[in-house]
Amino acid sequence: MACVHVLVGQCGNQLGTQFLDNLVAEAYTSDEDDGFAAQVSSLHFRPSPVLRGREFSHGATMPPLPRCVMIDMEPKVIEGILKNTKNGGAYRPHVRQCITRDEGSANNWACGYFQQGSSRKEEILDSLRRESESSGTVGTFHVVHSIAGGTGSGVGCLVAEAIREEFPCALLLHSVVWPFSTGEVVTQWYNCVMAMSALRDTADAVFMAHNDDFGDAAFANKKVLSGVFRGEVSFARINDEISRLLVDMHLPQNIYRVTRRPTTASTATSSMNRNRFMRPQALQEAEEVCSHTSIAGMLRRGRVADLVESVALDPALKFFSGVSLPNDAAIPSRGGGGGENGDGVGVNDNSVSWGSVMRHAARKSAELFPPFAGRCAGGVLQQRPFIWSLRGSAACSEGLTALQEVTSSSSYAGIALLHEKRYRGYAAHVSLFGPTFKIGVRLSKALERTEQLLSVRAFTHHFSRYGVGVDDVRDAVVRLWDTATIYTST
């Protein structure tokens, strides 16, 4: 089933178009006869309307339309995207897919939600319906936005409610960009708290991309690749790294069962029958197939809903994050690693082995996904749900073998998403997705900062003029403290 991407605000539209660009790049680098490009196209793009009038010329073909709705209260960014794609590109959004106003949301969640977003709610609903009807069957709505500013946080939450009301059976996945800890706008912590509190109840899952993580990684990579650090890391660079994870989430994939060695058929069967309730459907199906087939065999085709179900099935753990390995700093110069100024785009490296990448990923998984403290099942600490995504040559042979080796000494037993397609030129590429403890740390810091601001009533008048009082913000803080406590329990 198709996926409709809803890009909200300046950050959402810039990150979203980078994500679409990278999707197209992955499809273009595939073989013509393997069907990979066709899968990407059918999920995320649709044919352009028939040309008429002056635009029609004999033999003319139009680039496909992305399955998306673009929303921003200030028109500048969307106008720039339309202009750039009109001058040439692999896809071309239509003006009917775009919704704008002539003024922004004042870096204010309340303004974005109650004023700017509400004034365009009917247009938003019409665009969502139109895109859904044009896409055949829509299985997922993917909303991309930041939560620091007013449009991303406020309008993004209104879009979530509109989708939930209009399409109650569709998967609602949000990808949110968390602001730098040093601060981007003075009201950002209010905006973050109000947005995350609302999305906790509305969305099925929320992928969180923390600017600090990607900014620090880009800083280190640029220094390693160039020898010295010159200037600041651009938002374009950070967007490219975030889109690396988004693309990996949405590309076609196959589901494999990961088991602990040594394993026997009887052990697998008893494991299948134990604690069967509250297990992801994809994992249950994997176990059923594995009881009759080889452990290393492919189970079925996967989609983004399988990933979400595996890491965000628990209503208390809707927020998740991710990391991609290897990072560009790990690619030696002889492999063509990094573009100009150490951008790291267009890597084409064969020197990184599955074993080395998998060992690095295993160390990272132990760091990011420690067991929950105090949550036990059968006397064993409950493991955080996370998932491996492997892409590259021999992912289904060497990659799967390396994965079984690194997980043999751990308690991990679940599914992995594999595809023998080079990702961004890497011969061996691994992404990890799940509810990291860092999410709780970041939420806690945001809540502490919000409570400090509330104690002196700082900037609260910006929200009260739109009907959001101090008590409303405090209620959101209380709800999120419960969530933060679960994530930080290690």
Short mmCIF file of C-alpha atoms in Angstrom, two decimals:
data_model
loop_
_atom_site.label_atom_id
_atom_site.label_comp_id
_atom_site.label_asym_id
_atom_site.label_seq_id
_atom_site.Cartn_x
_atom_site.Cartn_y
_atom_site.Cartn_z
CA MET A 1 0.00 0.00 0.00
CA ALA A 2 1.13 3.51 -0.82
CA CYS A 3 2.54 6.06 1.61
CA VAL A 4 1.56 9.75 1.59
CA HIS A 5 4.20 12.11 2.95
CA VAL A 6 2.95 15.31 4.60
CA LEU A 7 5.69 17.95 4.85
CA VAL A 8 4.97 20.69 7.40
CA GLY A 9 6.89 23.93 7.98
CA GLN A 10 10.24 25.11 6.69
CA CYS A 11 12.21 22.26 8.23
CA GLY A 12 9.64 19.65 7.21
CA ASN A 13 9.64 20.74 3.58
CA GLN A 14 13.42 21.03 3.32
CA LEU A 15 14.02 17.68 5.03
CA GLY A 16 11.13 16.10 3.14
CA THR A 17 12.41 17.09 -0.29
CA GLN A 18 15.89 15.85 0.66
CA PHE A 19 14.25 12.56 1.64
CA LEU A 20 12.43 12.38 -1.72
CA ASP A 21 15.66 13.22 -3.58
CA ASN A 22 17.45 10.38 -1.82
CA LEU A 23 14.60 7.96 -2.53
CA VAL A 24 14.92 8.79 -6.23
CA ALA A 25 18.71 8.43 -6.11
CA GLU A 26 18.41 4.93 -4.63
CA ALA A 27 15.90 3.91 -7.30
CA TYR A 28 18.08 5.28 -10.12
CA THR A 29 21.13 3.32 -9.00
CA SER A 30 19.27 -0.01 -9.08
CA ASP A 31 19.26 -2.53 -11.90
CA GLU A 32 16.45 -2.10 -14.39
CA ASP A 33 15.33 -5.72 -14.21
CA ASP A 34 15.20 -6.29 -10.44
CA GLY A 35 11.96 -4.39 -9.83
CA PHE A 36 13.48 -2.28 -7.04
CA ALA A 37 12.87 1.06 -8.78
CA ALA A 38 9.30 0.05 -9.62
CA GLN A 39 8.62 -0.75 -5.95
CA VAL A 40 9.98 2.60 -4.79
CA SER A 41 8.01 4.42 -7.48
CA SER A 42 4.69 2.74 -6.71
CA LEU A 43 4.98 3.36 -2.96
CA HIS A 44 6.07 7.00 -2.99
CA PHE A 45 5.28 8.48 -6.43
CA ARG A 46 2.42 8.46 -8.93
CA PRO A 47 2.08 9.32 -12.63
CA SER A 48 1.74 12.98 -13.55
CA PRO A 49 -1.62 14.17 -14.95
CA VAL A 50 -2.00 14.16 -18.75
CA LEU A 51 -0.47 17.24 -20.36
CA ARG A 52 -2.86 19.68 -21.97
CA GLY A 53 -2.75 22.90 -23.96
CA ARG A 54 0.55 24.68 -24.30
CA GLU A 55 2.34 22.18 -22.10
CA PHE A 56 1.59 19.33 -24.48
CA SER A 57 4.16 18.37 -27.08
CA HIS A 58 4.57 15.23 -29.14
CA GLY A 59 6.33 12.54 -27.13
CA ALA A 60 6.55 14.76 -24.04
CA THR A 61 6.67 13.04 -20.67
CA MET A 62 6.28 14.68 -17.30
CA PRO A 63 8.20 13.65 -14.18
CA PRO A 64 6.07 11.76 -11.66
CA LEU A 65 4.28 13.43 -8.78
CA PRO A 66 5.47 12.63 -5.27
CA ARG A 67 2.71 11.24 -3.07
CA CYS A 68 2.84 14.22 -0.73
CA VAL A 69 1.14 17.31 0.66
CA MET A 70 3.36 20.34 1.36
CA ILE A 71 2.24 22.77 4.08
CA ASP A 72 3.90 25.97 5.28
CA MET A 73 2.38 29.20 6.56
CA GLU A 74 5.12 31.21 4.84
CA PRO A 75 5.24 30.56 1.07
CA LYS A 76 8.95 31.18 0.44
CA VAL A 77 10.30 27.65 0.95
CA ILE A 78 7.53 25.90 -1.00
CA GLU A 79 7.79 28.42 -3.84
CA GLY A 80 11.51 27.67 -4.03
CA ILE A 81 10.86 23.92 -4.17
CA LEU A 82 8.30 24.33 -6.97
CA LYS A 83 10.70 26.53 -8.92
CA ASN A 84 13.64 24.13 -8.54
CA THR A 85 11.66 21.05 -9.55
CA LYS A 86 10.05 22.85 -12.49
CA ASN A 87 13.49 23.62 -13.93
CA GLY A 88 14.34 19.94 -14.01
CA GLY A 89 14.27 16.98 -11.69
CA ALA A 90 13.21 13.41 -11.24
CA TYR A 91 9.83 14.42 -9.78
CA ARG A 92 7.64 17.52 -9.88
CA PRO A 93 5.08 18.38 -7.18
CA HIS A 94 1.91 20.14 -8.33
CA VAL A 95 0.75 23.46 -6.92
CA ARG A 96 -2.48 21.75 -5.81
CA GLN A 97 -0.40 19.70 -3.40
CA CYS A 98 0.80 22.88 -1.64
CA ILE A 99 -0.90 24.86 1.13
CA THR A 100 0.48 28.22 2.31
CA ARG A 101 -0.44 31.52 3.95
CA ASP A 102 1.23 34.90 3.88
CA GLU A 103 2.56 34.87 7.44
CA GLY A 104 4.25 32.46 9.78
CA SER A 105 3.21 31.04 13.13
CA ALA A 106 5.35 33.32 15.32
CA ASN A 107 7.41 30.40 16.72
CA ASN A 108 4.35 29.58 18.80
CA TRP A 109 2.63 26.19 19.07
CA ALA A 110 -0.66 27.81 20.07
CA CYS A 111 -0.58 30.21 17.10
CA GLY A 112 0.21 27.39 14.70
CA TYR A 113 -2.46 25.08 16.08
CA PHE A 114 -5.36 27.40 16.91
CA GLN A 115 -4.91 30.16 14.34
CA GLN A 116 -2.77 29.35 11.33
CA GLY A 117 -3.51 25.65 11.09
CA SER A 118 -7.21 26.01 11.85
CA SER A 119 -7.58 28.63 9.12
CA ARG A 120 -6.33 26.09 6.57
CA LYS A 121 -7.84 22.93 8.04
CA GLU A 122 -10.41 22.42 5.26
CA GLU A 123 -7.75 22.92 2.60
CA ILE A 124 -5.52 20.44 4.40
CA LEU A 125 -8.32 17.87 4.56
CA ASP A 126 -9.15 18.39 0.87
CA SER A 127 -5.51 17.87 -0.10
CA LEU A 128 -5.24 14.74 2.04
CA ARG A 129 -8.42 13.30 0.52
CA ARG A 130 -7.27 14.15 -3.01
CA GLU A 131 -3.88 12.52 -2.47
CA SER A 132 -5.47 9.48 -0.88
CA GLU A 133 -7.91 9.02 -3.77
CA SER A 134 -5.10 9.44 -6.30
CA SER A 135 -2.92 6.88 -4.53
CA GLY A 136 -5.28 3.91 -4.65
CA THR A 137 -4.93 2.33 -1.22
CA VAL A 138 -3.00 4.39 1.33
CA GLY A 139 -1.54 2.39 4.19
CA THR A 140 0.63 5.06 5.83
CA PHE A 141 0.63 8.81 6.37
CA HIS A 142 4.15 10.03 7.12
CA VAL A 143 4.26 13.56 8.61
CA VAL A 144 7.66 15.31 8.59
CA HIS A 145 8.21 18.45 10.70
CA SER A 146 10.27 20.07 13.42
CA ILE A 147 8.86 20.83 16.85
CA ALA A 148 10.87 23.96 17.69
CA GLY A 149 8.90 26.49 15.63
CA GLY A 150 5.22 27.34 15.50
CA THR A 151 4.24 25.84 12.16
CA GLY A 152 6.06 22.54 12.62
CA SER A 153 4.84 22.00 16.17
CA GLY A 154 1.35 23.52 16.06
CA VAL A 155 0.23 22.85 12.48
CA GLY A 156 1.96 19.45 12.64
CA CYS A 157 -0.28 18.45 15.57
CA LEU A 158 -3.38 19.73 13.79
CA VAL A 159 -2.45 17.67 10.71
CA ALA A 160 -2.11 14.59 12.94
CA GLU A 161 -5.61 15.07 14.33
CA ALA A 162 -7.04 15.68 10.85
CA ILE A 163 -5.49 12.45 9.54
CA ARG A 164 -6.64 10.46 12.55
CA GLU A 165 -10.22 11.71 12.14
CA GLU A 166 -10.38 11.28 8.36
CA PHE A 167 -8.33 8.07 8.01
CA PRO A 168 -8.68 6.18 11.31
CA CYS A 169 -7.40 2.86 9.90
CA ALA A 170 -4.21 4.23 8.32
CA LEU A 171 -0.84 4.09 10.07
CA LEU A 172 0.11 7.57 11.30
CA LEU A 173 3.89 7.94 11.54
CA HIS A 174 5.54 11.24 12.45
CA SER A 175 9.20 12.10 11.89
CA VAL A 176 10.04 15.05 14.13
CA VAL A 177 13.26 17.05 14.34
CA TRP A 178 14.26 17.83 17.92
CA PRO A 179 15.97 21.24 18.35
CA PHE A 180 19.54 21.89 19.44
CA SER A 181 19.95 21.94 23.22
CA THR A 182 21.62 25.35 23.01
CA GLY A 183 18.36 26.81 21.73
CA GLU A 184 16.94 27.88 18.39
CA VAL A 185 13.99 30.05 19.53
CA VAL A 186 13.04 31.29 23.00
CA THR A 187 9.73 29.41 23.05
CA GLN A 188 11.10 26.12 21.72
CA TRP A 189 10.73 24.15 24.95
CA TYR A 190 7.08 25.12 25.29
CA ASN A 191 6.55 24.12 21.67
CA CYS A 192 8.35 20.79 22.15
CA VAL A 193 6.36 19.87 25.25
CA MET A 194 2.99 20.80 23.79
CA ALA A 195 3.71 19.00 20.51
CA MET A 196 5.09 15.78 22.00
CA SER A 197 2.28 15.61 24.55
CA ALA A 198 -0.28 15.85 21.74
CA LEU A 199 1.50 13.37 19.46
CA ARG A 200 1.82 10.86 22.29
CA ASP A 201 -1.95 10.48 22.20
CA THR A 202 -2.58 10.94 18.46
CA ALA A 203 0.20 9.29 16.44
CA ASP A 204 0.85 5.56 16.13
CA ALA A 205 4.61 6.17 16.28
CA VAL A 206 7.00 9.12 16.35
CA PHE A 207 10.51 8.89 14.93
CA MET A 208 12.73 11.46 16.69
CA ALA A 209 15.79 12.94 15.01
CA HIS A 210 17.88 14.95 17.48
CA ASN A 211 19.80 17.81 15.90
CA ASP A 212 22.54 17.52 18.53
CA ASP A 213 23.30 13.92 17.55
CA PHE A 214 23.48 14.61 13.83
CA GLY A 215 25.28 17.91 14.28
CA ASP A 216 27.96 16.38 16.52
CA ALA A 217 28.42 13.45 14.14
CA ALA A 218 28.68 15.74 11.11
CA PHE A 219 31.19 17.92 12.98
CA ALA A 220 33.38 14.91 13.82
CA ASN A 221 33.11 13.43 10.32
CA LYS A 222 34.02 16.68 8.63
CA LYS A 223 37.05 17.07 10.89
CA VAL A 224 38.22 13.50 10.22
CA LEU A 225 37.74 13.68 6.46
CA SER A 226 39.28 17.13 5.90
CA GLY A 227 41.90 17.09 8.66
CA VAL A 228 40.69 20.40 10.04
CA PHE A 229 37.29 21.82 10.75
CA ARG A 230 36.34 24.87 8.72
CA GLY A 231 33.09 26.65 9.45
CA GLU A 232 29.80 25.37 10.79
CA VAL A 233 27.97 22.23 9.78
CA SER A 234 25.08 23.20 7.50
CA PHE A 235 21.45 22.25 7.98
CA ALA A 236 21.62 20.69 4.51
CA ARG A 237 24.25 18.28 5.81
CA ILE A 238 22.16 17.43 8.88
CA ASN A 239 19.06 16.95 6.70
CA ASP A 240 20.99 14.55 4.48
CA GLU A 241 22.01 12.44 7.48
CA ILE A 242 18.48 12.38 8.89
CA SER A 243 17.05 11.45 5.49
CA ARG A 244 19.54 8.57 5.42
CA LEU A 245 17.52 6.96 8.21
CA LEU A 246 14.15 7.97 6.77
CA VAL A 247 15.01 6.42 3.41
CA ASP A 248 16.17 3.21 5.08
CA MET A 249 12.82 3.04 6.90
CA HIS A 250 10.81 3.42 3.68
CA LEU A 251 12.81 1.47 1.09
CA PRO A 252 11.57 -2.01 0.08
CA GLN A 253 12.81 -4.70 2.44
CA ASN A 254 12.54 -8.39 3.29
CA ILE A 255 11.82 -9.76 6.76
CA TYR A 256 14.16 -12.37 8.24
CA ARG A 257 14.02 -14.14 11.57
CA VAL A 258 16.97 -13.65 13.91
CA THR A 259 17.54 -16.50 16.36
CA ARG A 260 20.08 -17.16 19.05
CA ARG A 261 22.64 -19.88 18.44
CA PRO A 262 22.50 -22.78 19.06
CA THR A 263 18.87 -23.31 18.07
CA THR A 264 16.85 -26.48 17.56
CA ALA A 265 13.42 -26.96 16.05
CA SER A 266 11.97 -27.89 19.43
CA THR A 267 13.43 -24.80 21.08
CA ALA A 268 12.03 -22.60 18.34
CA THR A 269 8.59 -24.19 18.70
CA SER A 270 8.47 -23.79 22.48
CA SER A 271 9.69 -20.23 22.17
CA MET A 272 6.89 -19.58 19.71
CA ASN A 273 4.21 -20.83 22.07
CA ARG A 274 5.47 -18.92 25.12
CA ASN A 275 4.24 -15.37 25.84
CA ARG A 276 2.40 -15.27 22.54
CA PHE A 277 0.12 -12.39 23.46
CA MET A 278 1.36 -8.78 23.09
CA ARG A 279 3.92 -9.79 20.45
CA PRO A 280 4.21 -7.95 17.14
CA GLN A 281 2.29 -9.62 14.33
CA ALA A 282 5.39 -9.62 12.12
CA LEU A 283 7.34 -11.50 14.80
CA GLN A 284 4.55 -14.03 15.33
CA GLU A 285 4.39 -14.70 11.59
CA ALA A 286 8.17 -15.01 11.55
CA GLU A 287 8.09 -17.62 14.29
CA GLU A 288 5.34 -19.60 12.58
CA VAL A 289 7.28 -19.73 9.34
CA CYS A 290 10.53 -20.60 11.09
CA SER A 291 8.98 -23.66 12.69
CA HIS A 292 8.64 -25.12 9.20
CA THR A 293 11.51 -23.56 7.24
CA SER A 294 15.20 -22.84 7.55
CA ILE A 295 16.21 -20.18 10.03
CA ALA A 296 18.06 -18.09 7.45
CA GLY A 297 15.27 -18.09 4.86
CA MET A 298 13.33 -15.00 3.87
CA LEU A 299 9.91 -14.88 5.51
CA ARG A 300 8.04 -12.26 3.49
CA ARG A 301 8.17 -8.76 2.10
CA GLY A 302 8.18 -6.01 4.69
CA ARG A 303 7.08 -2.39 4.83
CA VAL A 304 7.40 0.56 7.16
CA ALA A 305 4.39 -0.68 9.16
CA ASP A 306 6.35 -3.80 10.13
CA LEU A 307 9.19 -1.67 11.47
CA VAL A 308 6.78 0.51 13.45
CA GLU A 309 4.97 -2.54 14.83
CA SER A 310 8.25 -4.05 15.99
CA VAL A 311 9.55 -1.00 17.88
CA ALA A 312 6.44 0.99 18.88
CA LEU A 313 3.73 -1.58 19.65
CA ASP A 314 3.70 -0.69 23.35
CA PRO A 315 1.45 2.40 23.82
CA ALA A 316 3.94 3.70 26.38
CA LEU A 317 6.82 3.49 23.89
CA LYS A 318 5.56 5.30 20.80
CA PHE A 319 8.72 7.39 20.45
CA PHE A 320 11.75 5.82 18.79
CA SER A 321 15.00 6.90 17.18
CA GLY A 322 17.75 5.41 15.03
CA VAL A 323 21.38 5.35 14.01
CA SER A 324 23.13 4.39 10.75
CA LEU A 325 26.51 2.68 10.46
CA PRO A 326 29.14 3.07 9.22
CA ASN A 327 29.32 6.83 9.50
CA ASP A 328 31.26 8.69 6.84
CA ALA A 329 34.27 9.19 9.11
CA ALA A 330 34.76 5.42 9.15
CA ILE A 331 35.20 5.26 5.37
CA PRO A 332 38.87 5.46 4.33
CA SER A 333 39.79 7.96 1.64
CA ARG A 334 40.75 5.28 -0.88
CA GLY A 335 37.11 4.20 -0.96
CA GLY A 336 35.93 7.49 -2.38
CA GLY A 337 34.43 8.43 0.96
CA GLY A 338 32.99 11.87 1.12
CA GLY A 339 32.26 14.46 -1.41
CA GLU A 340 33.63 17.93 -1.59
CA ASN A 341 34.34 19.46 1.83
CA GLY A 342 33.76 16.09 3.45
CA ASP A 343 30.07 15.91 2.69
CA GLY A 344 30.22 12.12 2.55
CA VAL A 345 27.56 11.89 -0.17
CA GLY A 346 28.10 9.43 -2.96
CA VAL A 347 30.28 7.03 -1.01
CA ASN A 348 31.34 3.98 -3.00
CA ASP A 349 33.37 1.76 -0.74
CA ASN A 350 34.11 -1.97 -0.79
CA SER A 351 36.62 -2.09 2.07
CA VAL A 352 34.12 -2.24 4.95
CA SER A 353 33.26 -5.84 5.87
CA TRP A 354 30.01 -7.10 7.32
CA GLY A 355 31.82 -8.41 10.37
CA SER A 356 33.35 -5.05 11.33
CA VAL A 357 30.14 -3.10 10.73
CA MET A 358 28.08 -5.63 12.68
CA ARG A 359 30.44 -5.60 15.67
CA HIS A 360 30.27 -1.80 15.71
CA ALA A 361 26.47 -2.00 15.50
CA ALA A 362 26.35 -4.53 18.36
CA ARG A 363 28.32 -2.17 20.62
CA LYS A 364 26.04 0.69 19.63
CA SER A 365 22.90 -1.38 20.32
CA ALA A 366 24.15 -2.22 23.83
CA GLU A 367 24.73 1.50 24.42
CA LEU A 368 21.40 2.74 23.04
CA PHE A 369 19.04 -0.08 24.06
CA PRO A 370 19.88 -1.24 27.61
CA PRO A 371 17.24 -3.40 29.36
CA PHE A 372 14.50 -1.62 31.27
CA ALA A 373 15.12 -1.44 35.00
CA GLY A 374 12.33 -2.88 37.10
CA ARG A 375 10.41 -4.38 34.16
CA CYS A 376 10.84 -8.14 34.35
CA ALA A 377 9.36 -11.11 32.55
CA GLY A 378 10.10 -14.54 34.02
CA GLY A 379 12.80 -13.08 36.26
CA VAL A 380 14.68 -11.52 33.32
CA LEU A 381 14.92 -7.79 32.69
CA GLN A 382 12.73 -6.79 29.76
CA GLN A 383 14.76 -5.92 26.66
CA ARG A 384 13.96 -2.76 24.74
CA PRO A 385 12.35 -3.58 21.39
CA PHE A 386 14.66 -2.63 18.55
CA ILE A 387 15.20 -3.79 14.99
CA TRP A 388 18.16 -4.25 12.66
CA SER A 389 18.06 -3.08 9.04
CA LEU A 390 20.80 -4.52 6.81
CA ARG A 391 21.51 -3.33 3.26
CA GLY A 392 24.31 -4.14 0.90
CA SER A 393 25.90 -6.88 -1.13
CA ALA A 394 25.52 -10.30 0.52
CA ALA A 395 23.24 -8.90 3.24
CA CYS A 396 21.19 -12.10 3.18
CA SER A 397 24.25 -14.35 3.50
CA GLU A 398 27.33 -12.72 5.06
CA GLY A 399 25.28 -10.01 6.73
CA LEU A 400 22.78 -12.39 8.30
CA THR A 401 25.57 -14.72 9.46
CA ALA A 402 27.41 -11.81 11.08
CA LEU A 403 24.19 -10.68 12.74
CA GLN A 404 23.56 -14.13 14.22
CA GLU A 405 27.14 -14.20 15.52
CA VAL A 406 26.94 -10.85 17.32
CA THR A 407 23.50 -11.62 18.79
CA SER A 408 24.37 -15.16 19.92
CA SER A 409 25.68 -13.92 23.27
CA SER A 410 22.81 -11.48 23.86
CA SER A 411 19.13 -11.82 24.65
CA TYR A 412 18.08 -10.42 21.28
CA ALA A 413 15.63 -12.56 19.31
CA GLY A 414 13.40 -10.88 16.79
CA ILE A 415 13.23 -9.92 13.15
CA ALA A 416 15.62 -8.09 10.85
CA LEU A 417 14.94 -6.17 7.66
CA LEU A 418 17.36 -7.15 4.88
CA HIS A 419 17.87 -6.18 1.27
CA GLU A 420 20.79 -7.05 -1.00
CA LYS A 421 20.92 -3.58 -2.46
CA ARG A 422 23.80 -1.20 -1.84
CA TYR A 423 22.61 1.73 0.22
CA ARG A 424 24.30 5.07 -0.55
CA GLY A 425 27.19 3.11 -2.04
CA TYR A 426 28.04 1.13 1.10
CA ALA A 427 28.86 -2.54 0.59
CA ALA A 428 27.72 -3.14 4.19
CA HIS A 429 25.25 -0.81 5.88
CA VAL A 430 23.32 -1.25 9.15
CA SER A 431 20.62 0.88 10.75
CA LEU A 432 19.22 0.35 14.24
CA PHE A 433 15.73 1.57 15.18
CA GLY A 434 14.10 1.51 18.60
CA PRO A 435 13.18 3.41 21.80
CA THR A 436 16.63 4.57 22.93
CA PHE A 437 17.19 5.75 26.48
CA LYS A 438 18.44 9.07 25.04
CA ILE A 439 14.85 9.94 24.20
CA GLY A 440 14.06 9.98 27.90
CA VAL A 441 17.15 12.07 28.63
CA ARG A 442 16.18 14.68 26.03
CA LEU A 443 12.56 14.75 27.18
CA SER A 444 13.65 15.19 30.80
CA LYS A 445 15.90 18.13 29.95
CA ALA A 446 13.13 19.78 27.94
CA LEU A 447 10.67 19.30 30.81
CA GLU A 448 13.13 20.70 33.37
CA ARG A 449 13.72 23.75 31.20
CA THR A 450 9.97 24.21 30.70
CA GLU A 451 9.34 24.05 34.44
CA GLN A 452 12.03 26.68 35.00
CA LEU A 453 10.35 28.98 32.48
CA LEU A 454 6.92 28.37 34.00
CA SER A 455 8.18 29.18 37.50
CA VAL A 456 8.79 32.79 36.40
CA ARG A 457 5.96 32.87 33.81
CA ALA A 458 8.49 33.52 31.04
CA PHE A 459 6.92 33.94 27.58
CA THR A 460 3.58 32.53 28.75
CA HIS A 461 1.75 35.59 27.40
CA HIS A 462 2.60 34.43 23.86
CA PHE A 463 0.43 31.35 24.45
CA SER A 464 -2.32 32.83 26.61
CA ARG A 465 -3.42 35.15 23.80
CA TYR A 466 -4.46 32.02 21.88
CA GLY A 467 -6.21 30.38 24.81
CA VAL A 468 -3.35 28.20 26.10
CA GLY A 469 -2.81 28.95 29.77
CA VAL A 470 -0.12 28.01 32.26
CA ASP A 471 -2.24 25.12 33.56
CA ASP A 472 -2.49 23.66 30.05
CA VAL A 473 1.29 23.64 29.72
CA ARG A 474 1.68 22.10 33.19
CA ASP A 475 -0.74 19.32 32.28
CA ALA A 476 1.37 18.54 29.21
CA VAL A 477 4.50 18.51 31.38
CA VAL A 478 2.97 16.01 33.83
CA ARG A 479 1.92 13.65 31.02
CA LEU A 480 5.37 13.71 29.45
CA TRP A 481 7.19 13.11 32.74
CA ASP A 482 5.54 9.68 32.87
CA THR A 483 6.83 8.93 29.37
CA ALA A 484 10.33 10.24 30.08
CA THR A 485 10.60 8.09 33.21
CA ILE A 486 9.90 4.90 31.23
CA TYR A 487 12.58 5.68 28.64
CA THR A 488 15.27 6.54 31.21
CA SER A 489 14.70 3.44 33.36
CA THR A 490 17.96 1.54 32.79
#
